[in-house]
Tab-separated table of C-alpha atoms in Angstrom:
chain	number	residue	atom	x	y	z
A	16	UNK	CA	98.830	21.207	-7.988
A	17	UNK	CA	99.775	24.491	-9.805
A	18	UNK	CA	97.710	27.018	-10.295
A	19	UNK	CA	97.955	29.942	-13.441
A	20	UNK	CA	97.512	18.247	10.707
A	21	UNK	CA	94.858	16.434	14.112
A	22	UNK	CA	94.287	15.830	17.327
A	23	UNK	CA	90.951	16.602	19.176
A	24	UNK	CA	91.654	19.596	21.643
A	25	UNK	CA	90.718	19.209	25.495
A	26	UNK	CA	90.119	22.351	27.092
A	27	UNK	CA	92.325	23.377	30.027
A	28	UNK	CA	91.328	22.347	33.516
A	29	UNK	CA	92.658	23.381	36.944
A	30	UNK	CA	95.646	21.618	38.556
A	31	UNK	CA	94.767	18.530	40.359
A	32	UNK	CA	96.202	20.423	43.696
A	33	UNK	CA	94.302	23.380	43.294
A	34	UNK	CA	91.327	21.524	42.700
A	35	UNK	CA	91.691	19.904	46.257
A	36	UNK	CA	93.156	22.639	47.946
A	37	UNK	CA	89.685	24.518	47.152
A	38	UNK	CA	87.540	21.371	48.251
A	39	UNK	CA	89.681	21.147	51.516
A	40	UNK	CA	89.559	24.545	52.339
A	41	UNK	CA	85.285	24.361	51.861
A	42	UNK	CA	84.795	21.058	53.910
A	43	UNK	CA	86.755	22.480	56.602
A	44	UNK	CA	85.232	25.672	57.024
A	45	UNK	CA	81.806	23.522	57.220
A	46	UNK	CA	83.502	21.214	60.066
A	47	UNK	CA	84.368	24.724	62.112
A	48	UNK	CA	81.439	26.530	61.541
A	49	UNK	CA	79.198	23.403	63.130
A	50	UNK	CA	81.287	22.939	65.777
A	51	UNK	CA	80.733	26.810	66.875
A	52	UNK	CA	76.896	26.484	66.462
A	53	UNK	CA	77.152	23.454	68.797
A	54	UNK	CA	79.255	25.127	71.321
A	55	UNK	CA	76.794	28.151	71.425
A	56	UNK	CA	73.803	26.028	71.792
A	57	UNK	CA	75.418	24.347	74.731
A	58	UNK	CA	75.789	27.519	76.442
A	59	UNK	CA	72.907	29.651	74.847
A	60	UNK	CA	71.595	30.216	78.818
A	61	UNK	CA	74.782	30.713	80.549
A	62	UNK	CA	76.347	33.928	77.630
A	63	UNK	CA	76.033	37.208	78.317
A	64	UNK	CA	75.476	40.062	75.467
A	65	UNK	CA	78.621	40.982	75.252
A	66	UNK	CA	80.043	37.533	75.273
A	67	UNK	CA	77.823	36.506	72.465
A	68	UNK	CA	79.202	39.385	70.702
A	69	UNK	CA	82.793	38.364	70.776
A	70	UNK	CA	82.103	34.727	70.066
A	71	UNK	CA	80.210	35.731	66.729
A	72	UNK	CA	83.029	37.778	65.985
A	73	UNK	CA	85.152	35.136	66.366
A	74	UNK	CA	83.420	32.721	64.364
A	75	UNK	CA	83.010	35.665	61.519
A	76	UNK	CA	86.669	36.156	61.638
A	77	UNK	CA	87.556	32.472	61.788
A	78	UNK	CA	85.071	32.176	58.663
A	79	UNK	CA	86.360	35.271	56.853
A	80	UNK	CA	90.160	34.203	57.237
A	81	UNK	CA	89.048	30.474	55.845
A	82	UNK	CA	87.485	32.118	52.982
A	83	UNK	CA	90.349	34.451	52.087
A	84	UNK	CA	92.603	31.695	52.141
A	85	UNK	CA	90.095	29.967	49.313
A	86	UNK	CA	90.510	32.610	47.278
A	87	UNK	CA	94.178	33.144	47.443
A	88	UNK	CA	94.463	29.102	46.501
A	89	UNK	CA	91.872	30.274	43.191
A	90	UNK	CA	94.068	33.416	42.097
A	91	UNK	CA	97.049	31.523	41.642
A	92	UNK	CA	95.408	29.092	39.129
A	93	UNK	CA	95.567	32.164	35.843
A	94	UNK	CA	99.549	32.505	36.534
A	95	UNK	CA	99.826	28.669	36.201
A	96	UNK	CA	96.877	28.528	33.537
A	97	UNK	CA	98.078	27.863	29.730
A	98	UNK	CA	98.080	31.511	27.889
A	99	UNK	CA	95.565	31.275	24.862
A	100	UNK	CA	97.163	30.868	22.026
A	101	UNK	CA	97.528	33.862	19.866
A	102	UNK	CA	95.151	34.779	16.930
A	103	UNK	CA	95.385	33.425	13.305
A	104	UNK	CA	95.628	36.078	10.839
A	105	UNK	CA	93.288	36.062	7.218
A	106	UNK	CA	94.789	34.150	4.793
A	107	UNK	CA	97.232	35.989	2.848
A	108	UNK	CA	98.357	33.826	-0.296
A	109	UNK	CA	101.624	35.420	-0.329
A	110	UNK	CA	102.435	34.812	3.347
A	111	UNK	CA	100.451	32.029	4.893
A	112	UNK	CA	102.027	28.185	4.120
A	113	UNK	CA	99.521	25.735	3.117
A	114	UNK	CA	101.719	23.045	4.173
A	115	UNK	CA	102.452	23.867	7.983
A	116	UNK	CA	99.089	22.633	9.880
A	117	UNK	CA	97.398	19.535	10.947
A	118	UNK	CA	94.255	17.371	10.399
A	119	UNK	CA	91.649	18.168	13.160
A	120	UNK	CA	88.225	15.866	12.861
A	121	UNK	CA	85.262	17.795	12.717
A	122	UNK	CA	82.187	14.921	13.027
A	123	UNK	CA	79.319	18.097	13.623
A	124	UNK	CA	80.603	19.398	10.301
A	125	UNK	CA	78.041	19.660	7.187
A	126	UNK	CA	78.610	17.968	4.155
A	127	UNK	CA	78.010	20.361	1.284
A	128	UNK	CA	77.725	17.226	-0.713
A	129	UNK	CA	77.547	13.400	-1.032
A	130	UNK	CA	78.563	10.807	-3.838
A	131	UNK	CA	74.879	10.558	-4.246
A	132	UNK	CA	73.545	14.173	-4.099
A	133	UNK	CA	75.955	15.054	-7.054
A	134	UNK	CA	75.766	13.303	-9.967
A	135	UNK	CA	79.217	13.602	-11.513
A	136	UNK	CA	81.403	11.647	-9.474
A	137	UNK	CA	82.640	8.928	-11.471
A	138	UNK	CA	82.353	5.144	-9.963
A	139	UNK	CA	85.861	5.367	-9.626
A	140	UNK	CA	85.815	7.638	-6.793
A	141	UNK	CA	82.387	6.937	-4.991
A	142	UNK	CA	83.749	5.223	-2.002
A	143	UNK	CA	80.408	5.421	-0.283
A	144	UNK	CA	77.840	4.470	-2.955
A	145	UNK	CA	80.520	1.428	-3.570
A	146	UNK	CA	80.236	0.080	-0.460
A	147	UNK	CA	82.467	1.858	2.091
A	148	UNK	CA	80.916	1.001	5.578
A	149	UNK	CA	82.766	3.884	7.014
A	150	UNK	CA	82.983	7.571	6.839
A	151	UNK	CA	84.876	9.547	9.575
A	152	UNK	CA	87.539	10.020	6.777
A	153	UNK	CA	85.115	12.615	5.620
A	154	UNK	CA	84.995	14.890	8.596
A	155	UNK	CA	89.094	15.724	8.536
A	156	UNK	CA	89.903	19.182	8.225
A	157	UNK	CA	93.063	21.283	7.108
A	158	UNK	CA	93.935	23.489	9.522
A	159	UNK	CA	96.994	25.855	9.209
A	160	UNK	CA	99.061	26.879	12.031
A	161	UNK	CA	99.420	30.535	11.169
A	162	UNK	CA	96.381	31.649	9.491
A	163	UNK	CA	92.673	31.143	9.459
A	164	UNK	CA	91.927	28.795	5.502
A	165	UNK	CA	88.543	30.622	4.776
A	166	UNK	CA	85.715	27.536	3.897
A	167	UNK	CA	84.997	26.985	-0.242
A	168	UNK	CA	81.914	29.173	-0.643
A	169	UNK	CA	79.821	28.464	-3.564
A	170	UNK	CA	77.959	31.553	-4.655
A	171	UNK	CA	81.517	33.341	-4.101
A	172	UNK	CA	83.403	30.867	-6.079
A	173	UNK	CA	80.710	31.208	-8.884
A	174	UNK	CA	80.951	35.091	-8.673
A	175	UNK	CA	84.680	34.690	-9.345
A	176	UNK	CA	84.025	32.868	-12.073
A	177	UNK	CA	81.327	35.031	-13.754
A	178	UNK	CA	82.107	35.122	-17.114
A	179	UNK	CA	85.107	33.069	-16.939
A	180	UNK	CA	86.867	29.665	-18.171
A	181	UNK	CA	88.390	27.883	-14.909
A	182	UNK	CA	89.998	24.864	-17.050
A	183	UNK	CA	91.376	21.778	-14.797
A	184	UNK	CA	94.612	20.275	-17.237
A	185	UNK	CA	96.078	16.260	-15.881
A	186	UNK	CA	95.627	13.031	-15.521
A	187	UNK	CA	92.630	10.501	-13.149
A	188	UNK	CA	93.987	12.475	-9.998
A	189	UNK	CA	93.265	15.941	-11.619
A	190	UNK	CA	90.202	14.939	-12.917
A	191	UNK	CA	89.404	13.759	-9.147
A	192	UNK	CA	90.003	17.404	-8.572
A	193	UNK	CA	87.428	18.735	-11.097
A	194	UNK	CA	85.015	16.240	-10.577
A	195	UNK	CA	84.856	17.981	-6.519
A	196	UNK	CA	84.916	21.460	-7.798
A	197	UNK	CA	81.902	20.900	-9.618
A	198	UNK	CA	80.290	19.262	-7.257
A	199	UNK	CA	81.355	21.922	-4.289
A	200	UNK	CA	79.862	24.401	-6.709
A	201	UNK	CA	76.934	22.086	-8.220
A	202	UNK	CA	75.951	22.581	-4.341
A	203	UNK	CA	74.564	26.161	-4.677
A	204	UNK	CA	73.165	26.066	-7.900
A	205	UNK	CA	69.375	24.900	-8.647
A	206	UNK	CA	68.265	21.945	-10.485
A	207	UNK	CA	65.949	23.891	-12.806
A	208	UNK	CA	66.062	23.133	-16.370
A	209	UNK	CA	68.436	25.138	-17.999
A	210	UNK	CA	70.478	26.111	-14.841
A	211	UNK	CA	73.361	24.353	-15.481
A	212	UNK	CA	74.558	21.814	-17.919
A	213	UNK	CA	77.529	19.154	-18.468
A	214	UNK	CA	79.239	17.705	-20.953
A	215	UNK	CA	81.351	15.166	-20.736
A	216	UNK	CA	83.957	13.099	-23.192
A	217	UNK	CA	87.636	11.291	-23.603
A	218	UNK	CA	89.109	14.441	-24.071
A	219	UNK	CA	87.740	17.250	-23.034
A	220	UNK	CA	84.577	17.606	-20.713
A	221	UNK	CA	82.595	21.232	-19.391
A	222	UNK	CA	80.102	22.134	-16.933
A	223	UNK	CA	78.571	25.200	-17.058
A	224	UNK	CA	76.606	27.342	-14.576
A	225	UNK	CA	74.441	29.770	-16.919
A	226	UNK	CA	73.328	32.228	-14.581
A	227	UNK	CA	77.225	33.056	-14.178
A	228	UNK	CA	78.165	32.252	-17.685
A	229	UNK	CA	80.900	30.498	-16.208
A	230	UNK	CA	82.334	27.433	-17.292
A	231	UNK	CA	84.610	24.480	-15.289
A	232	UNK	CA	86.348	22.415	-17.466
A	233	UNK	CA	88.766	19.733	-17.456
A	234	UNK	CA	90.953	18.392	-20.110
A	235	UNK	CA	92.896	14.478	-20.012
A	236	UNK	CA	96.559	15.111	-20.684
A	237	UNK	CA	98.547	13.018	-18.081
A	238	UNK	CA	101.752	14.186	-19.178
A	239	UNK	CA	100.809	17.426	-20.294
A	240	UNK	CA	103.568	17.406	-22.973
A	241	UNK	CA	102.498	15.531	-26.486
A	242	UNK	CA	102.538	11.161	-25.964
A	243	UNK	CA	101.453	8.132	-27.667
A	244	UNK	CA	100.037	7.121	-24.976
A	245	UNK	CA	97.917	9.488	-23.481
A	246	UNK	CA	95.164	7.086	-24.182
A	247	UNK	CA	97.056	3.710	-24.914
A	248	UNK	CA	97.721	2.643	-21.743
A	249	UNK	CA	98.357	-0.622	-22.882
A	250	UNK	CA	101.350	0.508	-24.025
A	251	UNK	CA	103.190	0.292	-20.515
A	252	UNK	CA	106.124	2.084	-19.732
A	253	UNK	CA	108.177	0.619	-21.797
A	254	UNK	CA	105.977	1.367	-24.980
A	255	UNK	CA	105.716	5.104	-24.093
A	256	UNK	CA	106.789	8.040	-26.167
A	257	UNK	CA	106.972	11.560	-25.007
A	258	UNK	CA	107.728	14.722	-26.732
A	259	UNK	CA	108.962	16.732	-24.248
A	260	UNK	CA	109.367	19.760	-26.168
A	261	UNK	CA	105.660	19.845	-28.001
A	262	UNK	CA	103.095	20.858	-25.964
A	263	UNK	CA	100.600	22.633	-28.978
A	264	UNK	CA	98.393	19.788	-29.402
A	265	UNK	CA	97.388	19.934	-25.519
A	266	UNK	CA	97.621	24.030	-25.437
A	267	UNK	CA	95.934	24.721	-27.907
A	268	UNK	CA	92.843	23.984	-26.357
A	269	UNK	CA	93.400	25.336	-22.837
A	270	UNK	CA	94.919	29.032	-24.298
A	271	UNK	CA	91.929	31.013	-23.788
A	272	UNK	CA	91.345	29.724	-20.298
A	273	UNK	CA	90.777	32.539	-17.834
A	274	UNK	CA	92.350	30.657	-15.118
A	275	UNK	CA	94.287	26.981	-15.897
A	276	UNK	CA	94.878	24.222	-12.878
A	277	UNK	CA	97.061	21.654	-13.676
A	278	UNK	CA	99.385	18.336	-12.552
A	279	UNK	CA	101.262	16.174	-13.764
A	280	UNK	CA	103.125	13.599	-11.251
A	281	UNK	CA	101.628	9.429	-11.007
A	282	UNK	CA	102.781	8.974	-15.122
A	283	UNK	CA	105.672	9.966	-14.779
A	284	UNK	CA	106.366	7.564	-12.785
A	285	UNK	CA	107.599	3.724	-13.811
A	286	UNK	CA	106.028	1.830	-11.517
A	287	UNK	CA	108.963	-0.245	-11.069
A	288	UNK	CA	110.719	2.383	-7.942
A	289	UNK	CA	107.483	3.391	-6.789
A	290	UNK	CA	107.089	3.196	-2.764
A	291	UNK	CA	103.285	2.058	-1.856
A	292	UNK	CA	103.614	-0.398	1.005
A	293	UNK	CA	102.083	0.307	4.421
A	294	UNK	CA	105.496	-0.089	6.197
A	295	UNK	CA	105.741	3.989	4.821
A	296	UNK	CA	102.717	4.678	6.688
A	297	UNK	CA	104.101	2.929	9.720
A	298	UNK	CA	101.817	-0.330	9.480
A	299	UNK	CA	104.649	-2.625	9.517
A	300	UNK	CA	102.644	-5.506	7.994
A	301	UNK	CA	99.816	-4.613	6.341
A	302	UNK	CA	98.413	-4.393	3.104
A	303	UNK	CA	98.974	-1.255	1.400
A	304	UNK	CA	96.168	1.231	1.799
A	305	UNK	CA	94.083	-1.322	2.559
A	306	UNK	CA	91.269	-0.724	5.602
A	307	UNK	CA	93.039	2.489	6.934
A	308	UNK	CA	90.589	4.326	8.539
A	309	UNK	CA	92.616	7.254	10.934
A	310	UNK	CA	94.923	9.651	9.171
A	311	UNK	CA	98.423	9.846	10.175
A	312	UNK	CA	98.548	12.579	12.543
A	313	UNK	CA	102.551	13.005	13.296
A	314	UNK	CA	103.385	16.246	12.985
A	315	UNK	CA	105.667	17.258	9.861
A	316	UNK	CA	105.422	13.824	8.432
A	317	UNK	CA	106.283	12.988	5.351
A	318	UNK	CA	105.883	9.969	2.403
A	319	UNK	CA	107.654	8.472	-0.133
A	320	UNK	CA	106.108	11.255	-2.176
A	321	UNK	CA	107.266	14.040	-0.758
A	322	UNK	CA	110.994	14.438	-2.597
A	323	UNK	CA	112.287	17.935	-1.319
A	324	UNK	CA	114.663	17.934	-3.783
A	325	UNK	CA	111.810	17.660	-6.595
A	326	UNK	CA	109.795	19.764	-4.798
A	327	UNK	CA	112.856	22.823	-4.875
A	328	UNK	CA	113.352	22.116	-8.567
A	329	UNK	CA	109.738	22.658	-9.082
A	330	UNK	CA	109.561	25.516	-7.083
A	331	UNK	CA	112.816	27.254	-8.788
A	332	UNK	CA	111.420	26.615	-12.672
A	333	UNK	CA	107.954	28.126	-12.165
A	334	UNK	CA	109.484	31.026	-10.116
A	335	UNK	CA	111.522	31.820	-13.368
A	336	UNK	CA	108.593	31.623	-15.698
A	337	UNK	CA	107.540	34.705	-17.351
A	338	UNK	CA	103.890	34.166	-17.066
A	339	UNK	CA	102.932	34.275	-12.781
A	340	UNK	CA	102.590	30.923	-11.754
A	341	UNK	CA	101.620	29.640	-8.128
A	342	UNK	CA	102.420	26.765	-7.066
A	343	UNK	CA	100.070	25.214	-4.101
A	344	UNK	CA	102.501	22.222	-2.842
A	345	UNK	CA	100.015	19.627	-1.586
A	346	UNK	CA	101.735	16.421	-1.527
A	347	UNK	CA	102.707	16.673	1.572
A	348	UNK	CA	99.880	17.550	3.338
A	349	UNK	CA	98.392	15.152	1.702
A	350	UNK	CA	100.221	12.250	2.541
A	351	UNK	CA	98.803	12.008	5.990
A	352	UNK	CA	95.269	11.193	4.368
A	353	UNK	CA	96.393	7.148	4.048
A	354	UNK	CA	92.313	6.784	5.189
A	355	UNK	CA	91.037	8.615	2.511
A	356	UNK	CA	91.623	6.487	-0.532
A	357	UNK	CA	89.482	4.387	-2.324
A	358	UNK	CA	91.070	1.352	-1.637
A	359	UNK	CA	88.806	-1.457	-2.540
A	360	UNK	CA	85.337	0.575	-3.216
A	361	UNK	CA	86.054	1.455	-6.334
A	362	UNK	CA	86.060	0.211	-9.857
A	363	UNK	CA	88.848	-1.500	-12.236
A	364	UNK	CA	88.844	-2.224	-15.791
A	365	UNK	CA	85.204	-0.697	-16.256
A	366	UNK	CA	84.024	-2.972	-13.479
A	367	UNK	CA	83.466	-2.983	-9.533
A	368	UNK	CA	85.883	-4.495	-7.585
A	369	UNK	CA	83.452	-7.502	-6.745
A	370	UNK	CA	83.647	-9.617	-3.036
A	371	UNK	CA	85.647	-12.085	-4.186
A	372	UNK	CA	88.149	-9.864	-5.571
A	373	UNK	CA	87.977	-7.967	-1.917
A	374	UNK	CA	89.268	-10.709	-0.526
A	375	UNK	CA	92.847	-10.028	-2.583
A	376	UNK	CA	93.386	-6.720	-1.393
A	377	UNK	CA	97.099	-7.001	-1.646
A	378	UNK	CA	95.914	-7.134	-5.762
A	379	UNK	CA	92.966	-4.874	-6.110
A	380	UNK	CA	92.898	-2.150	-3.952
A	381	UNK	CA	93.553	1.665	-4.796
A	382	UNK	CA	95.774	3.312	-3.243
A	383	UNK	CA	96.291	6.535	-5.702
A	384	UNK	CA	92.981	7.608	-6.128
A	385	UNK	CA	90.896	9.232	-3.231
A	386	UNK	CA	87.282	9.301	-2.476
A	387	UNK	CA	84.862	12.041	-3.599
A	388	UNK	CA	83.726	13.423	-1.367
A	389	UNK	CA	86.988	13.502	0.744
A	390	UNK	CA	90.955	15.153	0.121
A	391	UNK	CA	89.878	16.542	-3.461
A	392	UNK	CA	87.927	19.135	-1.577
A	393	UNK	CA	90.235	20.168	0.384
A	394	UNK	CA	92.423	20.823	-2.504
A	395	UNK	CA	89.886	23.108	-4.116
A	396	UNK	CA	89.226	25.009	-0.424
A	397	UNK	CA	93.031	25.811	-0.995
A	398	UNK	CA	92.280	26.567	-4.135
A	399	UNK	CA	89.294	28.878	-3.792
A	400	UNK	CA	91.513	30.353	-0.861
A	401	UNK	CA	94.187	31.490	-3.503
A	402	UNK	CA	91.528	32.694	-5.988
């Protein structure tokens, strides 16, 4: 995406030893101090004053010394105790890496949204109204290791925006993208008439907010540069022509754009090299993307998808570009999400994958396109971080 990891944590307990040293050390001093009540009972007629003076001193002092001894076995336990780790500072665009973290889940998290409490996302991506029995894939979160990645706030994002064009330029993954940004927005305004509006088409779709005179838009050019088959997908690869040095037909509609968000990756891609089996997700096996349910949580990991060697080229071209670019590198982080597709709750050719085609996952299931809600959002909490 350019723009113009998880465990659950346990917290630290004492050292088995410690623990029974302490325990010990009580049940003991409970054993001695009975057995001196006895022994004074036994003898209660035959003790003088000052011998029942020195025998409570005694049993003080034995008492006392047991005690200390407890608490020198408890102050050793902070030197052997795990320091806390050091604070995360604010996110800083220019020195915080979005893609060194890790996927913690979150299940007491709130939803700002569902697949049926917005109205926009497409069939394609509502996992949940299509079926999916599950949903801990929507209670991952992106946590950096360096810095603290600020939640996507609403009524700030839409006071960024006041007045502005946000345009969203790509292909059915961008549009993914736009689809959650309007709906992570759509969350704080109201449903009176008049608040807000959308219009949608082939080409070129816009929802506005007009309280904020702000508009979120999102226009279909998959390879960004002129085709002849931006549209004609029936053409295949091997029917496809690019001109990859005309991009005014696209631009010309995106150049007044405050702020432009674009990609451009899946059609550029043949088909006929592309890695999606699960033995890249480490399910030796299995079938594709097909009823994953748990991110991968290895540390560092990366897919198919993430080519360094792309990634550098990328990174080198837009750092030469006249106009500031920034580049949010997301495929990586990303690639952990194998849960968070739409796999077989979704639709294809117009039409929802029915039972019977269920039953061919190895045929009809999605493994490009992710569920909304789900990683799209995190992409725009990036996003909104950067803004």
């Amino acid at each position: 995406m350019v723009q113009l990891p998880a465990m659950k944590r346990v917290k630290g307990r004492a050292p088995l030893s410690v623990v029974v040293a302490i325990i010990g050390g009580l049940a003991l001093a409970g054993i001695i101090f009975t057995e001196d009540l006895r022994g004074l009972t036994e003898v209660k007629e035959k003790v003088t004053d000052k011998e029942k003076k020195r025998t409570s001193l005694r049993t003080v002092m034995r008492t006392s010394a047991l005690l200390s001894a407890d608490v020198a076995v408890l102050s050793v336990e902070p030197a052997t105790a795990t320091p806390p780790p050091a604070p995360k500072m604010a996110f800083n665009g220019t020195r915080c890496s979005v893609t060194d973290g890790y996927w913690a889940y979150d299940r007491s998290k709130k939803l700002p949204y569902t697949d049926q409490t917005c109205p926009y996302v497409d069939r394609q991506d509502s996992c949940q109204r299509n079926g999916r029995p599950d949903s801990d894939y929507l209670y991952w979160d992106w946590h950096l290791d360096d810095c603290l990645l600020p939640r996507f706030d609403p009524v700030s994002m839409l006071e960024k925006l006041r007045g502005k064009r946000i345009m969203f330029v790509g292909d059915s993954l961008q549009l993914g993208q736009w689809l959650s940004f309007v709906c992570l927005v759509n969350s704080a305004v109201p449903d009176t008439p008049g608040a807000k509006s959308m219009e949608r088409s082939r080409t070129l779709s816009v929802y506005t907010v007009k309280e904020y005179n702000a508009s979120i838009e999102f226009y279909w050019a998959p390879f960004l540069v002129e085709s002849n088959s931006d549209r004609n997908i029936a053409l295949g690869a091997g029917g496809r022509v690019l001109h990859v040095d005309a991009i005014e037909e696209h631009g010309k509609h995106w150049r007044r754009a405050d702020i432009l968000v674009f990609d451009s990756y899946v059609w550029w891609m043949t088909g006929y090299r592309i890695k999606s089996v699960s033995e890249d997700w480490g399910r030796e096996g299995g079938i594709r993307c097909y009823n994953e349910t748990w991110p991968i949580t290895q540390r560092g990991y990366r897919g198919s998808g993430s080519d360094r060697r792309m990634m550098e080229v990328m990174s080198d071209v837009l750092g030469r570009m006249r106009t500031p670019v920034t580049l949010l590198n997301i495929t990586q982080l990303t690639e952990h999400r194998v849960d968070a597709h739409v796999s077989v709750y979704t639709e294809t050719g117009g039409l929802l994958v029915t039972d019977e085609e269920k039953a061919d996952p190895q045929r009809y299931t999605d493994c490009i396109h992710w569920c909304i809600p789900g990683v799209p959002d995190t992409w725009n909490r990036l996003l909104y971080a950067h803004l």
